[in-house]
PDB file of C-alpha atoms in Angstrom:
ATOM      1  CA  UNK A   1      24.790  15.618   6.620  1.00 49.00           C
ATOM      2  CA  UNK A   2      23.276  18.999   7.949  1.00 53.00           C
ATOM      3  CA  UNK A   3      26.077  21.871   9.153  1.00 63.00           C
ATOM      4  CA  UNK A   4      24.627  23.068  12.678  1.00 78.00           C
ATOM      5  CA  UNK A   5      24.368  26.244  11.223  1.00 87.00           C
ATOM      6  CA  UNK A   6      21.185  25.155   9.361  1.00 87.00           C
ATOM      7  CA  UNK A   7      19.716  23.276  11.904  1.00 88.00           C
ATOM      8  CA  UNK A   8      19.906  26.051  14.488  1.00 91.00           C
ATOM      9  CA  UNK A   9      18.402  28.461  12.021  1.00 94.00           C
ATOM     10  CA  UNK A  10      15.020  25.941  11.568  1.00 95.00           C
ATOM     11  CA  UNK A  11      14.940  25.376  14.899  1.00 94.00           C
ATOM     12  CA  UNK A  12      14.965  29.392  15.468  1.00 94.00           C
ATOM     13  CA  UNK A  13      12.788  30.056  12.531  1.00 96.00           C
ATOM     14  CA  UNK A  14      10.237  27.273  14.116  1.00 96.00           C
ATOM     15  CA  UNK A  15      10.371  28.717  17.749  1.00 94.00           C
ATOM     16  CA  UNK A  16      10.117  32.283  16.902  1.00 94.00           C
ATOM     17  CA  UNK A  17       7.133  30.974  14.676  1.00 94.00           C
ATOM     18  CA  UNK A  18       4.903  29.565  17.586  1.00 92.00           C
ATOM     19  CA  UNK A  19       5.910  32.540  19.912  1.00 84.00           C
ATOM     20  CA  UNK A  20       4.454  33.305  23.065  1.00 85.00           C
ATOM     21  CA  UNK A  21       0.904  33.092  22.105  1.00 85.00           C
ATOM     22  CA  UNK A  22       0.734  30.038  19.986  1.00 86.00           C
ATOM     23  CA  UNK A  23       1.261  26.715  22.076  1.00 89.00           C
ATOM     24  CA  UNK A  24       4.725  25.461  21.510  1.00 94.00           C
ATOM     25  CA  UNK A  25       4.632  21.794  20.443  1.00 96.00           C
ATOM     26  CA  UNK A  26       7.439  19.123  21.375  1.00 96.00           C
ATOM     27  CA  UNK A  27       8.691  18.515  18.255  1.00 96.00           C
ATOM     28  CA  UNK A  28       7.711  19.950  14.281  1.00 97.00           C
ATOM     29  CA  UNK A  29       8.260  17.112  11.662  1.00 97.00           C
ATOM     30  CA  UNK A  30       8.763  17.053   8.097  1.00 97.00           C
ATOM     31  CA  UNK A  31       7.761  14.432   5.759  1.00 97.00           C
ATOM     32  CA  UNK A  32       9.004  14.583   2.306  1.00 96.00           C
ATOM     33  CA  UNK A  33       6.690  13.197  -0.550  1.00 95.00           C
ATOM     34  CA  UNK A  34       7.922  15.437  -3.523  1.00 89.00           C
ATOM     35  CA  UNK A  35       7.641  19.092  -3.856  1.00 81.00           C
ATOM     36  CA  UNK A  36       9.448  22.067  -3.582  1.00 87.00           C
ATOM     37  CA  UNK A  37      12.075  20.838  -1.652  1.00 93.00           C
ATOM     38  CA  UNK A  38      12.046  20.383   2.167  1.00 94.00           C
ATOM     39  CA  UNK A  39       9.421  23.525   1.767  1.00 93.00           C
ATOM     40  CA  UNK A  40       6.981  21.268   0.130  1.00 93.00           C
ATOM     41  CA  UNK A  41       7.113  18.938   3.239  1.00 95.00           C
ATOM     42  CA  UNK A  42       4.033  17.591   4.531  1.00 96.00           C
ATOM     43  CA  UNK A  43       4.656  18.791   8.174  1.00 97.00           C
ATOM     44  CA  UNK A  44       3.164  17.266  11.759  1.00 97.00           C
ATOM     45  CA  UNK A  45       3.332  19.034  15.167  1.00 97.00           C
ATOM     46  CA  UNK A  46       3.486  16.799  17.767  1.00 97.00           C
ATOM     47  CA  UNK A  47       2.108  17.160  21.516  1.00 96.00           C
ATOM     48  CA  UNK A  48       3.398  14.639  23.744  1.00 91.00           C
ATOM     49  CA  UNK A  49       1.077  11.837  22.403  1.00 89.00           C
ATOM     50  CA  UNK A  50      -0.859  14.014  20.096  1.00 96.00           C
ATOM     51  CA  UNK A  51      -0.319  15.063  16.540  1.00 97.00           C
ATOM     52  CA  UNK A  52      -1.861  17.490  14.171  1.00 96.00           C
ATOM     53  CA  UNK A  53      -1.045  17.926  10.992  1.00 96.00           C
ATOM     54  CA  UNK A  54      -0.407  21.612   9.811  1.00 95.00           C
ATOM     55  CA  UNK A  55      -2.699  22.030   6.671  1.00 94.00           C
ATOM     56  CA  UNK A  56      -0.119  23.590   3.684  1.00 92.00           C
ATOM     57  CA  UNK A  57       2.821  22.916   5.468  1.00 93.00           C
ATOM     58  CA  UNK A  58       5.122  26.069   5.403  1.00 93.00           C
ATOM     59  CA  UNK A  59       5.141  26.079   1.879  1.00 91.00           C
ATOM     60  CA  UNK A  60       3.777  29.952   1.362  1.00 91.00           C
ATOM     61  CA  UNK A  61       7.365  32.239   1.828  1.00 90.00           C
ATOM     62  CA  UNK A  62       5.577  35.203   2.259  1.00 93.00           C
ATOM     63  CA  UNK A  63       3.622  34.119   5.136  1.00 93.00           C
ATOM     64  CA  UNK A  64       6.182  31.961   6.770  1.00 94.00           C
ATOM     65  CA  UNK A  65       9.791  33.755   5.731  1.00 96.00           C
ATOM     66  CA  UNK A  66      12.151  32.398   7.677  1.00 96.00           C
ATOM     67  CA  UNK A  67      11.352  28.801   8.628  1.00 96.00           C
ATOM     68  CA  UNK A  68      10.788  28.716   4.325  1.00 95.00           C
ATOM     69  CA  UNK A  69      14.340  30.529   4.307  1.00 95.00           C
ATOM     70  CA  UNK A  70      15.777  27.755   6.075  1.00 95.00           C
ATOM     71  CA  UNK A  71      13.789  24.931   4.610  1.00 95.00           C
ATOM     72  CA  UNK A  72      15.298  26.064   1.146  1.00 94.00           C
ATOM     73  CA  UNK A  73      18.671  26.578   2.847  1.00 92.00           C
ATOM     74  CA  UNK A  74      18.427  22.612   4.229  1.00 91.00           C
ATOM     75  CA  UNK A  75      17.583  21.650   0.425  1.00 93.00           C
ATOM     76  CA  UNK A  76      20.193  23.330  -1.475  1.00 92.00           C
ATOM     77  CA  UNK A  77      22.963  21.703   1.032  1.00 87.00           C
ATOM     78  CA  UNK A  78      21.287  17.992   0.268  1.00 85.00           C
ATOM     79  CA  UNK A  79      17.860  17.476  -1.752  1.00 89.00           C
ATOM     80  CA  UNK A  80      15.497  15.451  -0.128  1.00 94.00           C
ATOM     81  CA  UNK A  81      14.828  12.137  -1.370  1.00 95.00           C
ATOM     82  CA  UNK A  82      11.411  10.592  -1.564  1.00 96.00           C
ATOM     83  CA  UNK A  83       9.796   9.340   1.998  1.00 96.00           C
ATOM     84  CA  UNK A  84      12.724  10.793   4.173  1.00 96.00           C
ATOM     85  CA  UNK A  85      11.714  13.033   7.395  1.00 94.00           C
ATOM     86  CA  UNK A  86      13.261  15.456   9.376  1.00 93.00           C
ATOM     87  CA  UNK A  87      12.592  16.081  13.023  1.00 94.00           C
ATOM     88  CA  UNK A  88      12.847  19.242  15.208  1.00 95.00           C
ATOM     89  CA  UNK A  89      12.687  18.762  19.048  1.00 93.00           C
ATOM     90  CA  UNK A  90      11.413  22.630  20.197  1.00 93.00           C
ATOM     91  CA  UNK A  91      10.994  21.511  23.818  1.00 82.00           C
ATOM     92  CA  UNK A  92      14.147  22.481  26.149  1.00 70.00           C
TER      93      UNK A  92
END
């Protein structure tokens, strides 16, 4: 449903955003319960067998410009419907 093209540039957006000084979690998922878009998501890091929840999501563009650039790129291609999740492995 996604091109690659968008997925690469969340997966990007997401790695640049934890950096080197931030641990990098396994995997960032989105949960979609209504909002803005994929932007709106309610979004969960996960840590081999821990989560936590990122308060706000990555709703604010100002603070989080790209991975919001390619959240709203993922929702014009195909809006998200009610309950449906996306998840992005960051490990290598």
């Amino acid at each position: 449903m996604y091109t690659e093209r968008r997925w690469t540039a969340l997966r990007r957006a997401l790695i640049q955003h934890y950096g080197p000084t931030t641990p990098m979690p396994d995997a960032v998922v989105f949960d979609y319960w209504g909002g803005p878009g994929w932007r709106g998501a309610e979004v969960t890091e996960m840590y081999g067998g821990r989560t936590e929840e990122v308060t706000g999501g990555f709703l604010d563009r100002d603070r989080f410009a790209d991975i919001a650039a390619a959240l709203d790129s993922l929702t014009t291609w195909s809006e998200p419907s009610y309950g449906e999740h996306i998840r992005v492995v960051l490990a290598s």
